[in-house]
PDB file of C-alpha atoms in Angstrom:
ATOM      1  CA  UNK A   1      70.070  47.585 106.823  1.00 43.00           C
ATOM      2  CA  UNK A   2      66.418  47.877 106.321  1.00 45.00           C
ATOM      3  CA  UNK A   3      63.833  50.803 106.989  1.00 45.00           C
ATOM      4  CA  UNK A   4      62.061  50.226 109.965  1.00 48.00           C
ATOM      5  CA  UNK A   5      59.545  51.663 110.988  1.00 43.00           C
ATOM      6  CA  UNK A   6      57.698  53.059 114.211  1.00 46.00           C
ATOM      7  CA  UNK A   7      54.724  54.933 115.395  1.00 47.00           C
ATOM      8  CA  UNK A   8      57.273  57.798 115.643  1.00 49.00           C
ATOM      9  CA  UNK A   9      58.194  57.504 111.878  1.00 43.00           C
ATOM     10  CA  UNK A  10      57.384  60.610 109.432  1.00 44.00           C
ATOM     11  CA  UNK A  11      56.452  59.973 105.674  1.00 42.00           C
ATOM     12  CA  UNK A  12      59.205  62.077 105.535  1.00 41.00           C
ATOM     13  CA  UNK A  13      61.755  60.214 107.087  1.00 45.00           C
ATOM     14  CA  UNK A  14      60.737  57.037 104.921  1.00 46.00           C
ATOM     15  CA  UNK A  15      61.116  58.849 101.734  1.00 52.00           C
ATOM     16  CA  UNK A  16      64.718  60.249 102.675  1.00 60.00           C
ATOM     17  CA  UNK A  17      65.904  56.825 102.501  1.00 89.00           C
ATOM     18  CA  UNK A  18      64.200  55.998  99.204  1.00 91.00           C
ATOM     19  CA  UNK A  19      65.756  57.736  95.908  1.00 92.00           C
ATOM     20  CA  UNK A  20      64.103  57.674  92.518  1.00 93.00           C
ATOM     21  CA  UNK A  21      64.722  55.633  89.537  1.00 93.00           C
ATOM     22  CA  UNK A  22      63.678  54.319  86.097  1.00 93.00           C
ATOM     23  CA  UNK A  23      61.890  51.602  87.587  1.00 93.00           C
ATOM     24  CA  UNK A  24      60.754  53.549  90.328  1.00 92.00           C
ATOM     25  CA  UNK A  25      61.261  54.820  94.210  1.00 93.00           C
ATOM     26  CA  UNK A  26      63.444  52.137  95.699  1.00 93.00           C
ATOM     27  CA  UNK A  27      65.746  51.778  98.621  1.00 94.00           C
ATOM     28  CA  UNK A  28      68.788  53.846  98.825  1.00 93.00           C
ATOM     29  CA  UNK A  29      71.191  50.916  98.963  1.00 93.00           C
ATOM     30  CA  UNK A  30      69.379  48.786  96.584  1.00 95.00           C
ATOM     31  CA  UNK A  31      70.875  48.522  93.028  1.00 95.00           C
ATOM     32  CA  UNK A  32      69.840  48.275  89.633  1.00 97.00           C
ATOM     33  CA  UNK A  33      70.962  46.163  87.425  1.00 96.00           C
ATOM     34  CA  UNK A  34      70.989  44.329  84.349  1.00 97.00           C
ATOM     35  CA  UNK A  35      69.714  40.451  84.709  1.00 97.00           C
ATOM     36  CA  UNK A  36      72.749  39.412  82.303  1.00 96.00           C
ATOM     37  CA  UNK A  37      75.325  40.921  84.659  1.00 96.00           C
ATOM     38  CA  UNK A  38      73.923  38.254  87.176  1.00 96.00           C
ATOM     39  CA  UNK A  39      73.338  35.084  85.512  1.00 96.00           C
ATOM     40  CA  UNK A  40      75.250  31.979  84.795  1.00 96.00           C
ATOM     41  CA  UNK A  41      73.394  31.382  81.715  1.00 95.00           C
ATOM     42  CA  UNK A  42      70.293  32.344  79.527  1.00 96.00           C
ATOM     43  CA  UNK A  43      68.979  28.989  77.965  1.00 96.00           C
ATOM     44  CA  UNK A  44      67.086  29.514  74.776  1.00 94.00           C
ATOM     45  CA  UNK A  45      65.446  25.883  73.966  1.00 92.00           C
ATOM     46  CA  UNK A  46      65.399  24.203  70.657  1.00 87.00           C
ATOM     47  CA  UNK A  47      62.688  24.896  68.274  1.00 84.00           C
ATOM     48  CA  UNK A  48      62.341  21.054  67.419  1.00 85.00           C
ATOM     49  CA  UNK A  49      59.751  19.279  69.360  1.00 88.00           C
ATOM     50  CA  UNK A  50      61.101  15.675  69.662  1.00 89.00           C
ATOM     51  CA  UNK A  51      59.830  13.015  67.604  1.00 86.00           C
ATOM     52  CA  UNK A  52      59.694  10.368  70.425  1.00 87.00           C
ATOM     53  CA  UNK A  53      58.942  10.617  73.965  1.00 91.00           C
ATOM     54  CA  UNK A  54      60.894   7.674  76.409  1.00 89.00           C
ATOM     55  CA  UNK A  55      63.453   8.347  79.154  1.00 91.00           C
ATOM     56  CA  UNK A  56      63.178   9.788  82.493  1.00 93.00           C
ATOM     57  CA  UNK A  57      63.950  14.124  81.445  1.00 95.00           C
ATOM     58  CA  UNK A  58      60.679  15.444  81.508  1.00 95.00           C
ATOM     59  CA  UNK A  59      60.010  17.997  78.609  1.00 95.00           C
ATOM     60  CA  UNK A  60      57.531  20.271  79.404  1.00 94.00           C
ATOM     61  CA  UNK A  61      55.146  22.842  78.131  1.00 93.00           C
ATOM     62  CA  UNK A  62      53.622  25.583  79.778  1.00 92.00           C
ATOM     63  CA  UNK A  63      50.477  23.782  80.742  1.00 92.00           C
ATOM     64  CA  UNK A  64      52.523  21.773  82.995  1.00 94.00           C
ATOM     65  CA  UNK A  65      53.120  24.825  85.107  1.00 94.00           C
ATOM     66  CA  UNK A  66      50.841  24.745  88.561  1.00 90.00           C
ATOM     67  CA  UNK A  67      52.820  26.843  90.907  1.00 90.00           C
ATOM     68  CA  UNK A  68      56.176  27.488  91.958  1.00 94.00           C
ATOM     69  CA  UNK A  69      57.916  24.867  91.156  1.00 95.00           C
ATOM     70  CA  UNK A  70      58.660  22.770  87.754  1.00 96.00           C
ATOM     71  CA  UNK A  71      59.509  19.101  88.133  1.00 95.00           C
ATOM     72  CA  UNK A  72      57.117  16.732  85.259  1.00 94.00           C
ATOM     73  CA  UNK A  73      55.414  16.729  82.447  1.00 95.00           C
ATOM     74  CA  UNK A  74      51.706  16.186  82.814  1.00 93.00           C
ATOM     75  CA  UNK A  75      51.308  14.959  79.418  1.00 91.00           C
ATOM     76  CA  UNK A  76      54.017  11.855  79.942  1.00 92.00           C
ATOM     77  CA  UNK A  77      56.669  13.477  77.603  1.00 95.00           C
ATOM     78  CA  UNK A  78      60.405  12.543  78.405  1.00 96.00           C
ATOM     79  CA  UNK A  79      63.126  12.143  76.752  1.00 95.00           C
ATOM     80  CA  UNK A  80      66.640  10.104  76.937  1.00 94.00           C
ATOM     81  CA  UNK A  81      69.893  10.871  76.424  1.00 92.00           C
ATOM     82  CA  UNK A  82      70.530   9.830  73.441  1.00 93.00           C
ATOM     83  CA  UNK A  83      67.274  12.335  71.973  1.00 92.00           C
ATOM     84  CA  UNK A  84      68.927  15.127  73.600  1.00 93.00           C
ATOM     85  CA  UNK A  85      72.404  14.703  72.254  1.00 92.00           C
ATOM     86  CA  UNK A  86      71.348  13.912  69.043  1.00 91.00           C
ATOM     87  CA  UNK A  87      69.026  16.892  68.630  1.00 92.00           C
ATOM     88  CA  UNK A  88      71.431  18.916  70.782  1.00 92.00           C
ATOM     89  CA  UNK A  89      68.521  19.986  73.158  1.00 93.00           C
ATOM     90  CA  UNK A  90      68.650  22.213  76.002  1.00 94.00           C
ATOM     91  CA  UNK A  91      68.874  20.868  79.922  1.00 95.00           C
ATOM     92  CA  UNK A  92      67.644  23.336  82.435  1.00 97.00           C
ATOM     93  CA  UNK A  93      69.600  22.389  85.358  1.00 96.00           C
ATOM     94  CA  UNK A  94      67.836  22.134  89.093  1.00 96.00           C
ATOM     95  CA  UNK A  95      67.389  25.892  90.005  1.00 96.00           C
ATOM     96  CA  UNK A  96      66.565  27.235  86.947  1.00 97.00           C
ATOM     97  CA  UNK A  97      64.347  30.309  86.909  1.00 98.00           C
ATOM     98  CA  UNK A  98      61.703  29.330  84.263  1.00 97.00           C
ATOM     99  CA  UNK A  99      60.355  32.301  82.163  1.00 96.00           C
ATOM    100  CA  UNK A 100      57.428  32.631  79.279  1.00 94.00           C
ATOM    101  CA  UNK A 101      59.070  34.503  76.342  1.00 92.00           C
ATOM    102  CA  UNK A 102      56.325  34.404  74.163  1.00 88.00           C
ATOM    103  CA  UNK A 103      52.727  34.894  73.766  1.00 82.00           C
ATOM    104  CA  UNK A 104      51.653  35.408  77.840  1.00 87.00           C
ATOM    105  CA  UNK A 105      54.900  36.698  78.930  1.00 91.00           C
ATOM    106  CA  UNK A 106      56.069  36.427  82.468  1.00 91.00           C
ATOM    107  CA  UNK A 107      54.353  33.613  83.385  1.00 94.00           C
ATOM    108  CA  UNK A 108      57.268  31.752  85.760  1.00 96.00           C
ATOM    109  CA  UNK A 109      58.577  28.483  87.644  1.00 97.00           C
ATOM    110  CA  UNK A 110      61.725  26.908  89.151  1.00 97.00           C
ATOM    111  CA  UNK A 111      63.194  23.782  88.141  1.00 97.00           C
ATOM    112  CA  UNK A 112      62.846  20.961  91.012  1.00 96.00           C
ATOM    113  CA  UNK A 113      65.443  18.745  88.751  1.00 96.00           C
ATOM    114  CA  UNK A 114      66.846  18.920  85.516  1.00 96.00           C
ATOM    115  CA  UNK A 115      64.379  19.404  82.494  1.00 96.00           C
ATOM    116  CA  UNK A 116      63.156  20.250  78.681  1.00 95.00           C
ATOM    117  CA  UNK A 117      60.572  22.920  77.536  1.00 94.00           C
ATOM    118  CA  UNK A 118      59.294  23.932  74.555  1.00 90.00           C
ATOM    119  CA  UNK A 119      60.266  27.069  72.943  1.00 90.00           C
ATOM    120  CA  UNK A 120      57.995  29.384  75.094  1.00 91.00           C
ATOM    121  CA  UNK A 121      60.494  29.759  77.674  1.00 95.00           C
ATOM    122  CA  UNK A 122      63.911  30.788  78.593  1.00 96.00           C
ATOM    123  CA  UNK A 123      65.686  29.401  81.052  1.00 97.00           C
ATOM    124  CA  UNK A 124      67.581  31.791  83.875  1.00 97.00           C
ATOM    125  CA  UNK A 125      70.643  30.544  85.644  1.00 97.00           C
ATOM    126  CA  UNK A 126      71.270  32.973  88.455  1.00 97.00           C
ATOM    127  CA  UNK A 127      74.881  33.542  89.744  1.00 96.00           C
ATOM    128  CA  UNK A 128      75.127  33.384  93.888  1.00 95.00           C
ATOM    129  CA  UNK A 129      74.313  37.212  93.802  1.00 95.00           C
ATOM    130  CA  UNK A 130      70.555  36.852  93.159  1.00 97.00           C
ATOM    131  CA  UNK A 131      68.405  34.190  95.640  1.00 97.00           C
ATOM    132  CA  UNK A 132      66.559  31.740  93.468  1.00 97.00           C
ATOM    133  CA  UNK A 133      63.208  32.446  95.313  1.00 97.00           C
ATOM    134  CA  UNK A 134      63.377  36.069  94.983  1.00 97.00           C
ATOM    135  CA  UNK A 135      64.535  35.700  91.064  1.00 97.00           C
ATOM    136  CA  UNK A 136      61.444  34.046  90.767  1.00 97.00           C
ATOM    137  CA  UNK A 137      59.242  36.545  92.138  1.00 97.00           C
ATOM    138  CA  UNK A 138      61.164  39.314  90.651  1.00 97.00           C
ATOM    139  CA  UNK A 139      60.639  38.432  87.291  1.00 97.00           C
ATOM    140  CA  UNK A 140      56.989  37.667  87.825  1.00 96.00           C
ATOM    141  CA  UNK A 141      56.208  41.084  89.113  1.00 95.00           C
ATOM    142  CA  UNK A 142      57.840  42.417  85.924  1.00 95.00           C
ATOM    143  CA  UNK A 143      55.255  40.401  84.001  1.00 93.00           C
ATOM    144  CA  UNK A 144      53.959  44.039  81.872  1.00 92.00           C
ATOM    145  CA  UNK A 145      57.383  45.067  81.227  1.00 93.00           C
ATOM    146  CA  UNK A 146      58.472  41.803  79.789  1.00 93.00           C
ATOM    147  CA  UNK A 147      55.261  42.441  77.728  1.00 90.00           C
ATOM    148  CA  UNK A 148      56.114  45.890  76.840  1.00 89.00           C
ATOM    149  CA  UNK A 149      59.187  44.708  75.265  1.00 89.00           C
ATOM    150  CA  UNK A 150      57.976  42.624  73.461  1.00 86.00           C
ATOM    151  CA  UNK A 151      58.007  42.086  69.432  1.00 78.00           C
ATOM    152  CA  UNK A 152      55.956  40.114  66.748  1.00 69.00           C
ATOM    153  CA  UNK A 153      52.684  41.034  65.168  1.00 64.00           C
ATOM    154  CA  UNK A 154      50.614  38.441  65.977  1.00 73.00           C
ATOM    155  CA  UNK A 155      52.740  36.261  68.980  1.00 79.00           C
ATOM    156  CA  UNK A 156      54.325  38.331  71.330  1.00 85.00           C
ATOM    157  CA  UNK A 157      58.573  37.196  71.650  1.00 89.00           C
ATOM    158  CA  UNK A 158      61.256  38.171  73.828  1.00 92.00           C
ATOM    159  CA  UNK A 159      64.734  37.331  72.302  1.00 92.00           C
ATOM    160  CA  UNK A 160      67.919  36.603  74.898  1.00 94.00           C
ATOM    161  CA  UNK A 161      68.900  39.719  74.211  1.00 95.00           C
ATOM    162  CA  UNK A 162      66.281  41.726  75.340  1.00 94.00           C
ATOM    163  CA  UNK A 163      66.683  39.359  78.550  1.00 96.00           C
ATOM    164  CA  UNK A 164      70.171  40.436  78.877  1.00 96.00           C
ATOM    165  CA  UNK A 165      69.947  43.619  78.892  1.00 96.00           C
ATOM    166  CA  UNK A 166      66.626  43.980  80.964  1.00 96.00           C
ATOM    167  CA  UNK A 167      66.485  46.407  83.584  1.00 97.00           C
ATOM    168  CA  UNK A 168      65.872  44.583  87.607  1.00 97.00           C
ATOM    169  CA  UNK A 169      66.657  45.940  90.781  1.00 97.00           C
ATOM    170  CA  UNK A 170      69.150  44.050  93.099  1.00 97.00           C
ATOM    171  CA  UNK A 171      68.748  44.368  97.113  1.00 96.00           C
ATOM    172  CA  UNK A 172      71.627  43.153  99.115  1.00 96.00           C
ATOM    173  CA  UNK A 173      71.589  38.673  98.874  1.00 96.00           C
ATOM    174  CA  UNK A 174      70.284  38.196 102.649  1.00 95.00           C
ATOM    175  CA  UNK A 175      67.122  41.037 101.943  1.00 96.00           C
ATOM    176  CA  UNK A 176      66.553  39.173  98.792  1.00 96.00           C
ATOM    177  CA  UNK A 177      66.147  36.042 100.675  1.00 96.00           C
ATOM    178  CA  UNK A 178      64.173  37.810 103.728  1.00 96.00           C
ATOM    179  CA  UNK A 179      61.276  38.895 100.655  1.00 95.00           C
ATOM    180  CA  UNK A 180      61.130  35.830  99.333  1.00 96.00           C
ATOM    181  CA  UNK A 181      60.704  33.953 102.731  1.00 96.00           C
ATOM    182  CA  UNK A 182      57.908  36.326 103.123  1.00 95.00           C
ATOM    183  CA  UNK A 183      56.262  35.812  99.686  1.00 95.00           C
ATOM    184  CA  UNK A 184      56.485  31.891  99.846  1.00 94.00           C
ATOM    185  CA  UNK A 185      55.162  32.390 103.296  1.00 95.00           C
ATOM    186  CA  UNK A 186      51.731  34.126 102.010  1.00 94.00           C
ATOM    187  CA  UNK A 187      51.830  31.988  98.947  1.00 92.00           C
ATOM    188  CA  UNK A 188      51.787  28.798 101.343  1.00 91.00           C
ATOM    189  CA  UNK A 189      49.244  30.498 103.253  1.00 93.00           C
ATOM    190  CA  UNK A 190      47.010  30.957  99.826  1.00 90.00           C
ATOM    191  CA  UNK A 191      47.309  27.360  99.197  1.00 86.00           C
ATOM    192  CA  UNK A 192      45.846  26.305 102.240  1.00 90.00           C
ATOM    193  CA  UNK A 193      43.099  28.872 102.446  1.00 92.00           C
ATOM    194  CA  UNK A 194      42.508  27.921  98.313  1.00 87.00           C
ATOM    195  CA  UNK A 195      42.357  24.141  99.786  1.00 88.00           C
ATOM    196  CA  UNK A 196      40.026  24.738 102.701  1.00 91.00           C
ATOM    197  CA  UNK A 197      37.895  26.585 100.407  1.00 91.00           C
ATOM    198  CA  UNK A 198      37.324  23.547  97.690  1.00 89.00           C
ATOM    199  CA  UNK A 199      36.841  21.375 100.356  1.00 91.00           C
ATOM    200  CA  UNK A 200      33.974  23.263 101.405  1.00 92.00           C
ATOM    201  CA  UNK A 201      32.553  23.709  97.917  1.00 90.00           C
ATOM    202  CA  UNK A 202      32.732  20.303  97.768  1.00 89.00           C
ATOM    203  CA  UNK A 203      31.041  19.575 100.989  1.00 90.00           C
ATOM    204  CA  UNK A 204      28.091  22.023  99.727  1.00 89.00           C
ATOM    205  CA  UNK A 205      27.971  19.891  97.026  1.00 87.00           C
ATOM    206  CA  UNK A 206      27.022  17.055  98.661  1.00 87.00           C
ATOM    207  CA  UNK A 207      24.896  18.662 101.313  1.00 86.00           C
ATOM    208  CA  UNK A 208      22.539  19.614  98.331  1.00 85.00           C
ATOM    209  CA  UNK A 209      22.610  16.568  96.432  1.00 85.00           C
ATOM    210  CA  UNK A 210      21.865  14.946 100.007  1.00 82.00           C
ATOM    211  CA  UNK A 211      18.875  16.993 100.982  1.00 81.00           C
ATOM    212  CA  UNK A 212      17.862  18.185  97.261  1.00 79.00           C
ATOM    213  CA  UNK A 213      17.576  14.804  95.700  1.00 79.00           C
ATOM    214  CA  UNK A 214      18.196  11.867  98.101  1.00 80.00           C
ATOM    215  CA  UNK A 215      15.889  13.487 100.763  1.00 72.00           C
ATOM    216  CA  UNK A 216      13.342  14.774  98.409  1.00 68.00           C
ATOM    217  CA  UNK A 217      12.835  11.035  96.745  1.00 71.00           C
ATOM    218  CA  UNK A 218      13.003   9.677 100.491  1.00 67.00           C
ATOM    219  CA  UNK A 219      10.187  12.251 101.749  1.00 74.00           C
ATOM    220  CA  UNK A 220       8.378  12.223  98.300  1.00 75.00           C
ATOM    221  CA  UNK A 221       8.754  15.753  97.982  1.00 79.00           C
ATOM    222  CA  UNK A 222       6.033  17.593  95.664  1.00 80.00           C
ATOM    223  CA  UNK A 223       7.290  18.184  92.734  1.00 81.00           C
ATOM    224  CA  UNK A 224       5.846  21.266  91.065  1.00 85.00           C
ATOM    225  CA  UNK A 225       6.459  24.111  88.184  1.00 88.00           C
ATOM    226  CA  UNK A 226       8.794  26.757  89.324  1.00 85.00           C
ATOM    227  CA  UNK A 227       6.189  29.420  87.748  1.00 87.00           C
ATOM    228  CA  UNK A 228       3.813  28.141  90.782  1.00 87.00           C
ATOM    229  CA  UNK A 229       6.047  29.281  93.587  1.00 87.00           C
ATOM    230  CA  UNK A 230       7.588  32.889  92.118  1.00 90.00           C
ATOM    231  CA  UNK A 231       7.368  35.845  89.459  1.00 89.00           C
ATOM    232  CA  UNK A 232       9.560  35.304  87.194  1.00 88.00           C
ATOM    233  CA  UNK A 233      11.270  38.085  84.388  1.00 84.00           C
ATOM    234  CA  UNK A 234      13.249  37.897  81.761  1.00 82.00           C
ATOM    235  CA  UNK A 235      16.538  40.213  81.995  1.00 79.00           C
ATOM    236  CA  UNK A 236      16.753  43.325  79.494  1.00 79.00           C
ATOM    237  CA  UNK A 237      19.952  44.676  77.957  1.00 78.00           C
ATOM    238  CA  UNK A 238      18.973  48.672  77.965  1.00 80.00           C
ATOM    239  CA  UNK A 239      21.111  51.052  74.906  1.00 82.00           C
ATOM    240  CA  UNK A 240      24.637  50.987  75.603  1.00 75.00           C
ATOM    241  CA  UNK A 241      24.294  54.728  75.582  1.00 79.00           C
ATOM    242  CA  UNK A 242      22.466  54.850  78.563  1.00 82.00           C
ATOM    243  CA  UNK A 243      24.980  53.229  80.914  1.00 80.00           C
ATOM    244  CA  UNK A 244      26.812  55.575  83.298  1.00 80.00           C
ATOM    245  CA  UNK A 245      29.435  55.051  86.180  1.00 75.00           C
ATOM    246  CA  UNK A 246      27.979  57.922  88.522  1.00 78.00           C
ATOM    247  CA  UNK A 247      25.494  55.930  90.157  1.00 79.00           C
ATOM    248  CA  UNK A 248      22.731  57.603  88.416  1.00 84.00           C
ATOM    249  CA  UNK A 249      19.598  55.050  88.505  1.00 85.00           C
ATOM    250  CA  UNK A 250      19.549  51.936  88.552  1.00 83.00           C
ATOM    251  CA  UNK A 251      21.787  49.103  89.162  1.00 82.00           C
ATOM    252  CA  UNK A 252      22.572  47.088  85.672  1.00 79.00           C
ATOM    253  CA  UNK A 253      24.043  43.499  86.731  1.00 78.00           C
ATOM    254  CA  UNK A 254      25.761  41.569  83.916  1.00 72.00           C
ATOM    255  CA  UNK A 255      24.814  37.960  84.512  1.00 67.00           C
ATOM    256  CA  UNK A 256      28.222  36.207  83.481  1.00 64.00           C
ATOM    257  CA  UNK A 257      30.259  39.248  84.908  1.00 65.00           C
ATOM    258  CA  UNK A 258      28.256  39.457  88.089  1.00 66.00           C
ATOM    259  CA  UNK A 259      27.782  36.109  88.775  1.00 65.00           C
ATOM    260  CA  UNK A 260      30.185  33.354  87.186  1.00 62.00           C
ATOM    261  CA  UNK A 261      30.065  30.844  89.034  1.00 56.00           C
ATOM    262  CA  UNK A 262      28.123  31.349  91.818  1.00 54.00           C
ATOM    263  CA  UNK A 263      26.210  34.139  93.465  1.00 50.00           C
ATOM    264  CA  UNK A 264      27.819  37.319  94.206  1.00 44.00           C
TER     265      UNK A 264
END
C-alpha cells in the first residue's frame, strides 16, 4: 500500500514508514535492486557504422531522440536484413529502454518498433517485474549517477557491466505503473503547454511584422535615427573583483545570461 496522507498526518508519521538507504529515504516496502537482476537483456550495439543505408530498420543516433519514444531515423538511415546478419548487428526489440552510455549519459527513449543505434547507447530489456514507462523514467532521474560512474579521459563510457550491477530501487509492479501514469501525464501536459506557447510566439511574430513593416509602408511611417527618440549607453563590464551575491549595490545584468532570447 501507499502513504497517504491527511491534514491529520505528522512529519513524523510519514518518516516512520520511510527507512534509509544508499540511494536515499525510500518507502519501507520498496526494494533495491540491481538493474541486471531485472532485465531480459543488456544490448551493447556494434561499433561498425554500416556502409549502406536501404531497408525498412531504422538505425539511429542520438539526434534522432525528441521525446519519449524511439521509432525513425531522421537522417533516412535503415538497414535490411541481410546488413544486419552479415555485420551481426544488434536489434532492439519494441520496448526497449534506450540509454546514452557515453559522452551525455542518461539521456533516454523507448523503442516504438524494432531498431539500430549507434554505439552511444545500450539497450535495456526489462523482465515483467519493472513497467517499461517507469524504467524509463527511472533511469533518467539517475542521469548524475550514470555520470558518476563513468570512465574515459576525454569521452565519458559506461560498460554493461557497470549497467549490471547498478544500484535502482524497485516499488511493487502496479506503484511502478501508478508513477509513471503520473509522469507521462505531466509530460503530456508539458507538450501541450510547450505547443500553445510556440504558437503564440509565432502569432507575435506576425503581429509585428504586420503592424511594424506592412502597416508602417501602408501609413508611410517616418522613418528616423533611433538616437532621435532615446539616450542611448553602451554597457560596462566592472572588475570581476567587485561582483558580490549580497545584494550590495547595484544590479549587474549579463546580456546573453539575462536575456537570451527575449526579454526577461
Amino acid at each position: 500500500m501507499g502513504i497517504e496522507v491527511s491534514s491529520e498526518t505528522q512529519p513524523g508519521d510519514i518518516l516512520g514508514d520511510y527507512k534509509e538507504t544508499v540511494l536515499g529515504m525510500i518507502p519501507k516496502y520498496w526494494n533495491l535492486t540491481k538493474l541486471g537482476d531485472h532485465v531480459e537483456d543488456l544490448i551493447v550495439p556494434m561499433r561498425d557504422k554500416p556502409k549502406q543505408f536501404r531497408g525498412q530498420i531504422p538505425w539511429c543516433r542520438i539526434d534522432d531522440i525528441n521525446g519519449k519514444y524511439l521509432c525513425t531515423s531522421k537522417n533516412g538511415y535503415f538497414v535490411d536484413k541481410d546488413t544486419i546478419s552479415k555485420m551481426n548487428l544488434k536489434v532492439f526489440p519494441k520496448g526497449t529502454v534506450i540509454c546514452s552510455c557515453s559522452a551525455n549519459l542518461g539521456i533516454c527513449a523507448i523503442a516504438e518498433n524494432p531498431l539500430i543505434t549507434n554505439q552511444t547507447f545500450i539497450g535495456i530489456v526489462p523482465k515483467n517485474t519493472f513497467d517499461t514507462e517507469f524504467l524509463y523514467y527511472l533511469m533518467i532521474s539517475y542521469a548524475k549517477r550514470l555520470q558518476l560512474l563513468s570512465t574515459g579521459t576525454t569521452i565519458s563510457y559506461l560498460p554493461k557491466d557497470k549497467f549490471e550491477n547498478f544500484i535502482v530501487v524497485k516499488p511493487p509492479l502496479n506503484e511502478q505503473r501508478k508513477i509513471a501514469a503520473i509522469l507521462s501525464a505531466v509530460d503530456a501536459a508539458i507538450e501541450q503547454t510547450d505547443a500553445i506557447i510556440t504558437q503564440t510566439e509565432q502569432m507575435k511574430k506576425g503581429l509585428m511584422q504586420y503592424v511594424f513593416v506592412t502597416k508602417a509602408a501602408q501609413k508611410k511611417w517616418e522613418i528616423t535615427n533611433l538616437s532621435r527618440l532615446a539616450q542611448i549607453e553602451m554597457g560596462q563590464s566592472p572588475p570581476g573583483s567587485t561582483y558580490n551575491e549580497i545584494g550590495d549595490g547595484m544590479p549587474l545584468i549579463n546580456g546573453p545570461t539575462e536575456f537570451g532570447q527575449s526579454c526577461p
